[in-house]
Coordinates of C-alpha atoms and ligand atoms in Angstrom, one line a residue:
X139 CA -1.5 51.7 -10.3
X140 CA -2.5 53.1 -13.9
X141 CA -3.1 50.9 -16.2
X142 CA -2.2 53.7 -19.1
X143 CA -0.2 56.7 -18.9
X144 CA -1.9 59.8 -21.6
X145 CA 0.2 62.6 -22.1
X146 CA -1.7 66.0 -24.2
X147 CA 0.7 68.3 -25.7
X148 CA -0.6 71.4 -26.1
X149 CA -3.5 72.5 -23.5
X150 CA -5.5 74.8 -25.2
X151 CA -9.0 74.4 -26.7
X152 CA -8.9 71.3 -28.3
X153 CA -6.3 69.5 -25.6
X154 CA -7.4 70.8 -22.1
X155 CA -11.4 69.3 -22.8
X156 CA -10.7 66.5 -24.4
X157 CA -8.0 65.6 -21.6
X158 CA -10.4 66.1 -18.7
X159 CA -12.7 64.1 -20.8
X160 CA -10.7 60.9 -21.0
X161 CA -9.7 61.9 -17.3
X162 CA -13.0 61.8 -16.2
X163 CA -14.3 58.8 -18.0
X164 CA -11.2 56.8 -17.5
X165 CA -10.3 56.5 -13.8
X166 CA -7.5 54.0 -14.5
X167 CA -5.7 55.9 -16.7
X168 CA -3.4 58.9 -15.8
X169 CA -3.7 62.0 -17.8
X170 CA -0.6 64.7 -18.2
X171 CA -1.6 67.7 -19.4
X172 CA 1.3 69.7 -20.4
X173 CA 1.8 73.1 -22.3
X174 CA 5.0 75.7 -22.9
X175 CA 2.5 78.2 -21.7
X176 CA 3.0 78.9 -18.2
X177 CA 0.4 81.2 -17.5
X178 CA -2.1 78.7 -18.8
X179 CA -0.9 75.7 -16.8
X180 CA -1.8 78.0 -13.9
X181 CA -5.0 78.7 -15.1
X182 CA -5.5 75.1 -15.6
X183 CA -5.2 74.5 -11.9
X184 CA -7.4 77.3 -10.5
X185 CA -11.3 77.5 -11.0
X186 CA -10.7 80.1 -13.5
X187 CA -10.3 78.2 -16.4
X188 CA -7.7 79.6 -19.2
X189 CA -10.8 78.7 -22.0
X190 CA -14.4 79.2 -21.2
X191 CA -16.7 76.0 -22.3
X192 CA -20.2 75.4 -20.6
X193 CA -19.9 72.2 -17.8
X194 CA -15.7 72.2 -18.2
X195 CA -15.1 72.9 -14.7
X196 CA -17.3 70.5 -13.4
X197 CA -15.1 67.9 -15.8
X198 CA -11.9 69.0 -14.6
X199 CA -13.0 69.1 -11.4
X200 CA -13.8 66.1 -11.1
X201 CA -10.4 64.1 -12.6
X202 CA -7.7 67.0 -11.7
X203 CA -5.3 65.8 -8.9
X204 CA -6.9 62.3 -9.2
X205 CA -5.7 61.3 -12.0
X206 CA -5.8 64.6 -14.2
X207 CA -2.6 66.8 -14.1
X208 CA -1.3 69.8 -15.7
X209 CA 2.2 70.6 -15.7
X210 CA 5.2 72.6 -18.1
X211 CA 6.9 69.4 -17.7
X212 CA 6.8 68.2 -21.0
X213 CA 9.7 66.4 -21.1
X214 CA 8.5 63.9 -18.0
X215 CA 5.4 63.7 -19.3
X216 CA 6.8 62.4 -22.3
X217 CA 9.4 60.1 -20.8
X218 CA 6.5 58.9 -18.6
X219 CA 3.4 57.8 -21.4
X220 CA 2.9 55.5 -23.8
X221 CA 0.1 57.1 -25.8
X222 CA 1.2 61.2 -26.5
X223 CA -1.6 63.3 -27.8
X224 CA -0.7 66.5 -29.8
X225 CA -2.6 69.5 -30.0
X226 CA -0.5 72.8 -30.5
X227 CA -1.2 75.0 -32.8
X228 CA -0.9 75.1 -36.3
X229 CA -1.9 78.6 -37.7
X230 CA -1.9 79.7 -41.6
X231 CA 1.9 80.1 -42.7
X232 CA 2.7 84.2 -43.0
X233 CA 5.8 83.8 -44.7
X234 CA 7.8 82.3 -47.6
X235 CA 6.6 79.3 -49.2
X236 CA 2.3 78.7 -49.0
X237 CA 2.3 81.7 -47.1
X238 CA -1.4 82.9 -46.5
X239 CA -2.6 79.0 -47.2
X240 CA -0.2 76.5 -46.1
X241 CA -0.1 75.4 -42.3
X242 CA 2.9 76.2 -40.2
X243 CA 4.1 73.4 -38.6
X244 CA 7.1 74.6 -37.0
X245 CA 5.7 73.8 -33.4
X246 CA 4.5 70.2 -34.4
X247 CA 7.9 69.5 -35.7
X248 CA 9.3 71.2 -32.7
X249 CA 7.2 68.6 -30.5
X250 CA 7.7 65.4 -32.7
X251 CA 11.6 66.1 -32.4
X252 CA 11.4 66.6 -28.4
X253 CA 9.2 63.5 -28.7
X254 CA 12.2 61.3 -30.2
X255 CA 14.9 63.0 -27.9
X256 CA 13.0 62.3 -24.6
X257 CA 12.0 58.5 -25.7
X258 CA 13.3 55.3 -23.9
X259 CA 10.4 53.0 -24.4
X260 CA 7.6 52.8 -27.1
X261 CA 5.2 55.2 -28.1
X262 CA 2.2 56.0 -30.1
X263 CA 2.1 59.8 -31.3
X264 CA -1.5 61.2 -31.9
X265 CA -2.2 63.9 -34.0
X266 CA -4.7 65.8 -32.7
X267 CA -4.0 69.5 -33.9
X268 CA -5.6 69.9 -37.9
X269 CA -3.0 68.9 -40.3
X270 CA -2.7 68.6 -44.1
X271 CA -3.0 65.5 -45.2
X272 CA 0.5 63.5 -45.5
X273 CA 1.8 65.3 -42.1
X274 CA 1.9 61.6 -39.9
X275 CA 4.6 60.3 -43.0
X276 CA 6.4 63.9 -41.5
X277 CA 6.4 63.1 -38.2
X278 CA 7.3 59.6 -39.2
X279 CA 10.4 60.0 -40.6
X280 CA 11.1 62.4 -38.0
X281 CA 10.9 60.1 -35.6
X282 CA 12.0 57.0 -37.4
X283 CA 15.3 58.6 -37.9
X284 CA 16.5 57.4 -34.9
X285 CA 19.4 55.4 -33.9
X286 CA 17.6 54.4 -30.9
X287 CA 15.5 51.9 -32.0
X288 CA 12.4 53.1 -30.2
X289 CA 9.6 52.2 -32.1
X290 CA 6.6 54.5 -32.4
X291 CA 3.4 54.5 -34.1
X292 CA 1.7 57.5 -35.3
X293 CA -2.2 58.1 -35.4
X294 CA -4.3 60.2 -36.8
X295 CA -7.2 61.2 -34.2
X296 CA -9.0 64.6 -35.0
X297 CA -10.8 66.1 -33.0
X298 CA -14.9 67.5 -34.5
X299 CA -15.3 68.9 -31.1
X300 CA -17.2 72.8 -32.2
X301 CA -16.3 75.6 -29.2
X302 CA -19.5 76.3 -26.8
X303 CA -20.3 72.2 -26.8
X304 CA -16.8 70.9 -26.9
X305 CA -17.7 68.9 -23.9
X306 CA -21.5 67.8 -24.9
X307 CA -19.6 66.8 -28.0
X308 CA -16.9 65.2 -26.5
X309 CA -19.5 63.2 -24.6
X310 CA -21.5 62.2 -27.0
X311 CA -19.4 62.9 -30.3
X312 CA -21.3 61.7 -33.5
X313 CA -18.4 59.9 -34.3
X314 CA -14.6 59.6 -32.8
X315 CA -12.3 58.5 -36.0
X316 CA -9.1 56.7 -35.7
X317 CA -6.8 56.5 -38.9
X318 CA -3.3 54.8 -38.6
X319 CA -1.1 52.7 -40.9
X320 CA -2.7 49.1 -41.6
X321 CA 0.4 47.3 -40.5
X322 CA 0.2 44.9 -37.5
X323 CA 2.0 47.2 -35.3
X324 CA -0.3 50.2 -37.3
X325 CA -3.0 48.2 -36.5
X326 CA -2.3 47.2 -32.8
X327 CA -1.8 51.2 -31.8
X328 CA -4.9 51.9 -33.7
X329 CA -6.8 49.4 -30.9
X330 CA -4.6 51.0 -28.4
X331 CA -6.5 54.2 -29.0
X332 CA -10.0 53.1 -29.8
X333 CA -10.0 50.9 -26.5
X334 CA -9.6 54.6 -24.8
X335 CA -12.5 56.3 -26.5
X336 CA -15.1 52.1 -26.0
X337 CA -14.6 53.7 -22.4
X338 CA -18.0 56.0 -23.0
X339 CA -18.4 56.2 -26.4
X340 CA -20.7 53.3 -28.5
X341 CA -18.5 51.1 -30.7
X342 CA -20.5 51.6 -33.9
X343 CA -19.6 55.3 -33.9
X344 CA -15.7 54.8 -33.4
X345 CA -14.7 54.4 -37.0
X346 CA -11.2 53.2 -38.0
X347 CA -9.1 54.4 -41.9
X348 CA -6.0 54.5 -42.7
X349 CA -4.5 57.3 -41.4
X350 CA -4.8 59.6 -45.0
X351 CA -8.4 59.6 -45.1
X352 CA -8.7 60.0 -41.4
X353 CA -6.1 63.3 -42.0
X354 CA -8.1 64.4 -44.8
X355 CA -11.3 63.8 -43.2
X356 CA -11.2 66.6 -40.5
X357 CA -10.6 68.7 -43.6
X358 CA -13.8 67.7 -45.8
X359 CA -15.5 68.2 -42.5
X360 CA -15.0 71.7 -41.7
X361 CA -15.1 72.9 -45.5
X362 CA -18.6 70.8 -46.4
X363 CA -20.1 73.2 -42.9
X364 CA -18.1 75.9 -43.9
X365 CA -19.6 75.7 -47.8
X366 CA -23.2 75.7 -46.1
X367 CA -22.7 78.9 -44.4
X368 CA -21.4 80.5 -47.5
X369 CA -24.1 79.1 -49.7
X370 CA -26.7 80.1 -47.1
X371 CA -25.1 83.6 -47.2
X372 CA -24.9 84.1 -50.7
X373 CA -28.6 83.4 -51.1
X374 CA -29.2 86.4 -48.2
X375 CA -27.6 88.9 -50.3
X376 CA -30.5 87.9 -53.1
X377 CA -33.3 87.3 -50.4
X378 CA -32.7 91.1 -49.6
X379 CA -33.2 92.1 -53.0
X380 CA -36.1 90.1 -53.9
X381 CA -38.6 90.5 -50.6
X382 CA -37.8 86.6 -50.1
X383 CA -37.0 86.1 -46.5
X384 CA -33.8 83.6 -45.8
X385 CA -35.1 82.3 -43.0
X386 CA -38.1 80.8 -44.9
X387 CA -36.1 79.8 -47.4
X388 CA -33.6 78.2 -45.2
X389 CA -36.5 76.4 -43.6
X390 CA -37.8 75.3 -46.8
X391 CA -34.5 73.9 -48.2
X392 CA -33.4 72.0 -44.6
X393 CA -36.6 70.2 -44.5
X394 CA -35.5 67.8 -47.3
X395 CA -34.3 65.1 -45.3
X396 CA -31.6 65.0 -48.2
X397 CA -30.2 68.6 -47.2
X398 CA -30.9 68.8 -43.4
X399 CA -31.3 71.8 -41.1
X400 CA -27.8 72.4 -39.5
X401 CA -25.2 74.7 -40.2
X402 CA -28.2 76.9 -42.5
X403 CA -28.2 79.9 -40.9
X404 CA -27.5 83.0 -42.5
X405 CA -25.2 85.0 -40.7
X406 CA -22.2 88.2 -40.4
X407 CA -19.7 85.7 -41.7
X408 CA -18.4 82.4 -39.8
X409 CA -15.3 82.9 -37.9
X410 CA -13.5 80.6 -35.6
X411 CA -9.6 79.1 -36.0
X412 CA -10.4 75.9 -37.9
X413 CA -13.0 77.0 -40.8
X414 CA -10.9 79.7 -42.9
X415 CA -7.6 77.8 -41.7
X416 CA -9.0 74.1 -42.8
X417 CA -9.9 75.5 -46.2
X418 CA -6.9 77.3 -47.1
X419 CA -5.1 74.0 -46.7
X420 CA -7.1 72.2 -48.5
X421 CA -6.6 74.7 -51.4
X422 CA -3.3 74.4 -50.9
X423 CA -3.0 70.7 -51.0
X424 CA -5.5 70.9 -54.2
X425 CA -3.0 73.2 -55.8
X426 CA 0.5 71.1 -54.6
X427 CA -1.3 68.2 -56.3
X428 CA -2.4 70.8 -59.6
X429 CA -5.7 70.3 -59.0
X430 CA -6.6 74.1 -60.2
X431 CA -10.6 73.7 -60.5
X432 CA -11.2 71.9 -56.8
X433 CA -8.6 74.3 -55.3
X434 CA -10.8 77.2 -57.2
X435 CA -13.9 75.5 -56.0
X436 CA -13.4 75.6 -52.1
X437 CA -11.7 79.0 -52.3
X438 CA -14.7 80.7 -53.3
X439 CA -16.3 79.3 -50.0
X440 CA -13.7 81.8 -48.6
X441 CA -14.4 84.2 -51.1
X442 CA -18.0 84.4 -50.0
X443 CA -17.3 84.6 -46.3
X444 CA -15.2 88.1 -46.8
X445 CA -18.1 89.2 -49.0
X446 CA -20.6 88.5 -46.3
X447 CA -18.7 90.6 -44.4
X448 CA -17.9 93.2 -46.5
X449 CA -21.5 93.6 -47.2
X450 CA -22.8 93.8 -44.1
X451 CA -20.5 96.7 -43.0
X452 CA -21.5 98.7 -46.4
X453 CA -25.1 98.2 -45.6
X454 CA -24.6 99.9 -42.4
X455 CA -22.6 102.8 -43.5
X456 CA -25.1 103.5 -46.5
X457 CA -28.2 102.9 -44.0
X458 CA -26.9 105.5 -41.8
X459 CA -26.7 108.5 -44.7
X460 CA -23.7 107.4 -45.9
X461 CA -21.4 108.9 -43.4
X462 CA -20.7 107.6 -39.6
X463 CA -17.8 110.1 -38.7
X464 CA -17.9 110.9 -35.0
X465 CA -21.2 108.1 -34.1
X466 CA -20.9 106.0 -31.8
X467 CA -22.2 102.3 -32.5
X468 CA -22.5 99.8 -30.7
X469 CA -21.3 96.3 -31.6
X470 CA -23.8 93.8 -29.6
X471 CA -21.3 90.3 -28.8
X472 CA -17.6 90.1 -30.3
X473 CA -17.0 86.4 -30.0
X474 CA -16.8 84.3 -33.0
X475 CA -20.0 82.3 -32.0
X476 CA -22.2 82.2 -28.7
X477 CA -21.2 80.7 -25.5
X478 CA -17.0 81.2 -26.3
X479 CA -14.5 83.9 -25.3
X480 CA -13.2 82.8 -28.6
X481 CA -12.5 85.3 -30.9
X482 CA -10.1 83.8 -33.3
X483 CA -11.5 84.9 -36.6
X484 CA -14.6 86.1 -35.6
X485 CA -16.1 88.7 -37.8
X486 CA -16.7 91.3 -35.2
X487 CA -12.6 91.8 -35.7
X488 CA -13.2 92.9 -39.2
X489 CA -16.7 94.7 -38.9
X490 CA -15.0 97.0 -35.9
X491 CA -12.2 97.7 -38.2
X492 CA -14.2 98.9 -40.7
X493 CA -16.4 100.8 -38.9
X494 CA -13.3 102.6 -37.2
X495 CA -11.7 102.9 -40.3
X496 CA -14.7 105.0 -41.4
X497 CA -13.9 107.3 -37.9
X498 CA -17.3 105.8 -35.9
X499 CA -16.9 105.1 -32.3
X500 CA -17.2 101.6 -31.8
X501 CA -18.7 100.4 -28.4
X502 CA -18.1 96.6 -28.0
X503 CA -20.6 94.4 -25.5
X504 CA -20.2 91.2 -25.1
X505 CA -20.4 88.5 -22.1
X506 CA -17.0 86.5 -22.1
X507 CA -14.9 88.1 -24.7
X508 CA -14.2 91.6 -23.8
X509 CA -10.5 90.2 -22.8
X510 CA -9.8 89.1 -26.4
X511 CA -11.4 91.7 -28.3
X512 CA -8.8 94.4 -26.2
X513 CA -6.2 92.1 -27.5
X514 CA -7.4 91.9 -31.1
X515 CA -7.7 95.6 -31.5
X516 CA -4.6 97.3 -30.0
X517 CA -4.0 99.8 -31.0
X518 CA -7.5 101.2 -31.8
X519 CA -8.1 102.1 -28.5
X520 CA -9.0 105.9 -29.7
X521 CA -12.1 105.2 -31.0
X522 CA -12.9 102.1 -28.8
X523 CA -15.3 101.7 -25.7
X524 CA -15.3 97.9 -24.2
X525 CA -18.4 97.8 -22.0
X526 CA -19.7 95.0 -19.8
X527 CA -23.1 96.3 -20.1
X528 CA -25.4 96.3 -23.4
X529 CA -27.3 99.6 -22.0
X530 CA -23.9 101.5 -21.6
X531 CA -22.6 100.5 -24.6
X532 CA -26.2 101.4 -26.4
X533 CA -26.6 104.7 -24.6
X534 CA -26.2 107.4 -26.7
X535 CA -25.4 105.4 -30.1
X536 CA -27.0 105.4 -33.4
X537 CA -26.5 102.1 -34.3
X538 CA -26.9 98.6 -33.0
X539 CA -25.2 95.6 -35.1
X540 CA -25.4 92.3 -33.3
X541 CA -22.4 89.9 -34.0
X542 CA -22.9 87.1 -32.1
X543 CA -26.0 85.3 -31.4
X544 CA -26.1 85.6 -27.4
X545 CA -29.0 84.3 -26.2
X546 CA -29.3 86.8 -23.6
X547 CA -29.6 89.6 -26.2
X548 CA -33.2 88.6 -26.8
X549 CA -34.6 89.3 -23.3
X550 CA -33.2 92.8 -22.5
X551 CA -35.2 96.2 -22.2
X552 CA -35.4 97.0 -25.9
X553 CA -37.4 99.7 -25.1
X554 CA -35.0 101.1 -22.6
X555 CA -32.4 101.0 -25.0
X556 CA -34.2 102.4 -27.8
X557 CA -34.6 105.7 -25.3
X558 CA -31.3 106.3 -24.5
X559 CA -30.1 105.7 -28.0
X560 CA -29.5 108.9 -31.1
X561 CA -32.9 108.4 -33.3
X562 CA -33.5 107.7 -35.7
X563 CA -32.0 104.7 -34.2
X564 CA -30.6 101.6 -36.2
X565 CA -30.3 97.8 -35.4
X566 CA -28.6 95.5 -38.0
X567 CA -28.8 91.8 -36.9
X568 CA -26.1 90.0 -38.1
X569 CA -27.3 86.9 -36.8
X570 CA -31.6 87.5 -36.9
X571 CA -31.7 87.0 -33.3
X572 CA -34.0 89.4 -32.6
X573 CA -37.5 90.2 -33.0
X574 CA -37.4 92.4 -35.9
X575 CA -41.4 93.2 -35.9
X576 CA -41.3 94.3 -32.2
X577 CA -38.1 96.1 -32.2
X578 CA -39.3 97.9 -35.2
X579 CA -42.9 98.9 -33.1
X580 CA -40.6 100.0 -30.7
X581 CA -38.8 102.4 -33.2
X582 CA -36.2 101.1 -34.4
X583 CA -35.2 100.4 -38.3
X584 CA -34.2 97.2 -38.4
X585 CA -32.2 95.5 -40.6
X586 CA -32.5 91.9 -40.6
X587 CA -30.0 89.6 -42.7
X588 CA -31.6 88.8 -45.8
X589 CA -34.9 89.8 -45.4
X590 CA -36.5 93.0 -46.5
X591 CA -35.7 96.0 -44.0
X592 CA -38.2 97.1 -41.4
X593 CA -37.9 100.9 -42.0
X594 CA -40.2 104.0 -40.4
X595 CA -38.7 106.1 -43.9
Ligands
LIG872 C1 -5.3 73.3 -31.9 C2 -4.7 73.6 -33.3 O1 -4.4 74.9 -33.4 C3 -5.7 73.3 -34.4 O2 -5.1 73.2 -35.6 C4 -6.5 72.0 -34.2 O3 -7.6 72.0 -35.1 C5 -6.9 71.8 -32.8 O4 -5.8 72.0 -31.9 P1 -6.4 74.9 -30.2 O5 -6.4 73.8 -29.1 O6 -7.7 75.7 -30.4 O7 -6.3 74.2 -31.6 O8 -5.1 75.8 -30.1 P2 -4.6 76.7 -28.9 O9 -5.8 77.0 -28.0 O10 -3.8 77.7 -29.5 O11 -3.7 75.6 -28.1 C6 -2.5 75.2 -28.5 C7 -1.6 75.1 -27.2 O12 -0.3 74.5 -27.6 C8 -1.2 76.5 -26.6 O13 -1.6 76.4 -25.3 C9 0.3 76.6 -26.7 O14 0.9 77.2 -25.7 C10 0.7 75.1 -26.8 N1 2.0 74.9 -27.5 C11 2.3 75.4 -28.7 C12 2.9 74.1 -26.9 O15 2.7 73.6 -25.8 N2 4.1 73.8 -27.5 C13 4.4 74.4 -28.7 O16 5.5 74.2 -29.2 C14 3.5 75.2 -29.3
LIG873 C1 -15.9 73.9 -36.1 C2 -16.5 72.6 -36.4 O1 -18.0 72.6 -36.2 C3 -15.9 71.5 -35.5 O2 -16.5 70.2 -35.8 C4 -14.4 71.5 -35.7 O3 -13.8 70.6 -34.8 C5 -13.9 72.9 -35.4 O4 -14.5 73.9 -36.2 P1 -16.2 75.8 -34.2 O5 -15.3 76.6 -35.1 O6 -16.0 75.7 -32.8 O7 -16.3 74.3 -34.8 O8 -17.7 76.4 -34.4 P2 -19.0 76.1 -35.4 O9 -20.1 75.9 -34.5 O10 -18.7 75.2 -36.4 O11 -19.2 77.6 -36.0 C6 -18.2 78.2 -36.9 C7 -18.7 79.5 -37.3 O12 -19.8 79.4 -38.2 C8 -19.2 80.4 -36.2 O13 -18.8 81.8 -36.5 C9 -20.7 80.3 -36.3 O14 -21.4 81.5 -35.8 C10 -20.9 80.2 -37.8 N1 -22.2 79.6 -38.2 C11 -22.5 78.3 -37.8 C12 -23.0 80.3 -39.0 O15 -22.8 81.5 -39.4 N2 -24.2 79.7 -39.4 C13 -24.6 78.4 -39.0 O16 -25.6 78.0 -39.5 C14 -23.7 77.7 -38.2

């Protein structure tokens, strides 16, 4: 009674939305959601959700059991669909060769070579997870190396979707892209796969490559946003020593139609599992090609990104007379970005670290990630406080830093918590959330990011 059978390898951020997605748009198809993970199959299947994204459930709800399902059946699933998608995970390499850069595929290869052992009938693979360029020829000759005869097609689909909007963007993406060899069977799967997506999304913005530039695309994508950031950053650190204000220059520089406005805000640091991850493979396919000044080039947009951070947590140790032994402070949001429980990455990992490192008490608030950030910072538990509340984890503190931009950070009782906090009391805004001039009426010295401090000495 379907008309296609999907199959998603790999349920996790990227795979679970964009499945319920399709799902929901695509009524005649049947969607397999499948995973190794147990424990987040379950989670799959309840109304708690194993990843938090605004309007998911509502999605899910309204495909799963209809034509939406999640199982650990991987192998049926595969035997079962034509079109596979695959989205496991493909973290930085931590040992031998291109350790610290290089992607670990292990688990893609893992899947491609299930893939081939489970196939009877023809299929078309879909890379979904962030590869280096050159990793569909891989999985070709892995599954080409079959006596079978089982012809399969492999496509490079990547997925833009940012955590927070993955389904607004999955909705309305600015742009789907569809790269696959441009033979006629290439060809043929490549329609296979843009006729899914002409189910809600406008033709013009489904735009087909061969499958190299669609692999290397996803790349160029998150460095050029990623390069922003950093650039942005690096002109905070001046802004601070030269009374400019980053925020008007940011304004300044995005209003040129030729630069833009997005992705210019000045920030702690960006965070997330694809920015830092994306770029270290591109430097290391720059440096597997020799390509030493381009591979130099996008490392520094790395470079800048620990320097961000490193600044920021200096600033706070100088600011508060050089010595933090013993104070509690209190880290406002610990997710890498508002409106996640993400916290792959995410700067407040580091910053709490540090601030630990330098014997503080760190009290961490933040709406969805609490779970994550016990995870991240085993071990630490000594000189850790995870608090559901802002005022608990600002009572009694003599610092504020705020990580993540929350929009509910703006409308508490600043006065309330300026009360029950150690004076003189500090607030470094990593993100410039806040109001700075009424915070600093209230009594606060407030240390916005690059803009001159608002100080009452
Ligand atoms: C993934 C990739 O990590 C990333 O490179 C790409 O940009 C997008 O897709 P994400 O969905 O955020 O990102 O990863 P994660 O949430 O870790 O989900 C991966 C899932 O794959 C996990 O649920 C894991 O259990 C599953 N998995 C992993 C398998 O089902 N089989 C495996 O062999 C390995
Ligand atoms: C990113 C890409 O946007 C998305 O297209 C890709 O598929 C996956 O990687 P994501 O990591 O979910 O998405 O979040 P994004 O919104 O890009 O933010 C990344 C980091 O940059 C966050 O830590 C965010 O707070 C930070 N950021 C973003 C800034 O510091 N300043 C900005 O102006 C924008």
């Amino acid at each position: 009674m379907f008309s296609k059978r999907i199959a998603c390898i790999g349920a996790g951020y990227v795979g679970g939305p964009t499945m319920a997605v399709i799902a929901m748009k695509c009524p005649q198809y049947k969607v397999n959601v499948v995973d190794i993970s147990e424990a987040r199959i379950r989670a799959w299947q309840t109304e708690n959700l194993p990843i938090y994204e605004p309007g998911l459930l509502d999605v899910v709800k309204a495909a799963r059991g209809r034509n939406l399902f999640f199982s650990i059946d991987i192998r049926a699933a595969i035997r079962e669909s034509e079109i596979i998608f695959v989205s496991v995970n493909t973290p930085t390499k931590t040992f031998g060769e291109g350790a610290g850069k290089a992607a670990d595929l292990q688990y893609w290869e893992k899947v491609a070579r299930e893939i081939l052992h489970e196939s009877t009938s023809a299929k078309i693979v879909i890379e979904k997870s962030t590869l280096p360029v050159k990793t569909a020829q891989t999985m070709e000759n892995i599954l080409n190396a079959n006596g079978k005869k089982v012809p399969f097609e492999v496509i490079s689909n990547p997925e833009f979707l940012a955590e927070g909007t993955a389904v607004k963007d999955l909705l309305e993406p600015d742009r789907v892209l569809i790269g696959s060899r441009e033979t006629p069977t290439g060809l043929k799967a490549r329609q296979e796969v843009v006729d899914i997506y002409a189910n809600w999304v406008p033709l013009e913005r489904i735009l087909t490559s061969n499958v190299w530039s669609a692999e290397l695309s996803k790349l160029v994508a998150n460095a050029f946003l990623a390069q922003r950031i950093s650039s942005i950053n690096s002109i905070s650190a001046l802004c601070e020593k030269t009374d400019a204000s980053v925020l008007e220059v940011s304004r300044a520089v995005g209003m040129d139609s030729r630069i833009g406005s997005r992705f210019l805000n000045a920030s702690v640091g960006f965070g997330g599992s694809c920015f830092k991850k994306d770029i270290l493979n591109l430097v290391y396919i720059c440096e597997y090609y020799g390509l030493e000044e381009p591979a130099r080039y996008w490392e520094s947009v790395l470079r800048m990104n620990e320097y961000q951070e490193s600044r920021f947590v200096r600033k706070m140790i100088r600011e508060m007379f050089n010595t933090i032994v013993g104070k509690r402070i209190a880290l406002f949001g610990f997710a890498f970005k508002a409106d996640t429980s993400d916290t792959r990455e995410s700067p407040a990992i580091y910053i709490a670290r540090k601030l630990m490192e330098e014997k503080a008490c760190v009290a961490i608030t933040d709406p969805k990630a609490l779970e994550n950030a016990r995870i991240d910072l085993a071990g630490c538990e000594e000189n850790l406080d995870l608090v559901e509340d802002p005022y608990e984890a600002a009572r009694g503190a003599h610092g504020i830093a705020v990580m993540t931009e929350w929009a509910l950070y703006r409308s508490l009782d600043w006065e309330k918590i300026y009360k029950s906090m150690e004076k003189p009391a500090f607030l470094f805004d990593g993100r410039n959330l806040l109001d700075h001039e009424r915070l600093f009426e209230i009594g606060f010295n407030v240390y916005p990011l690059g803009k001159s401090p608002l100080k009452h000495f």
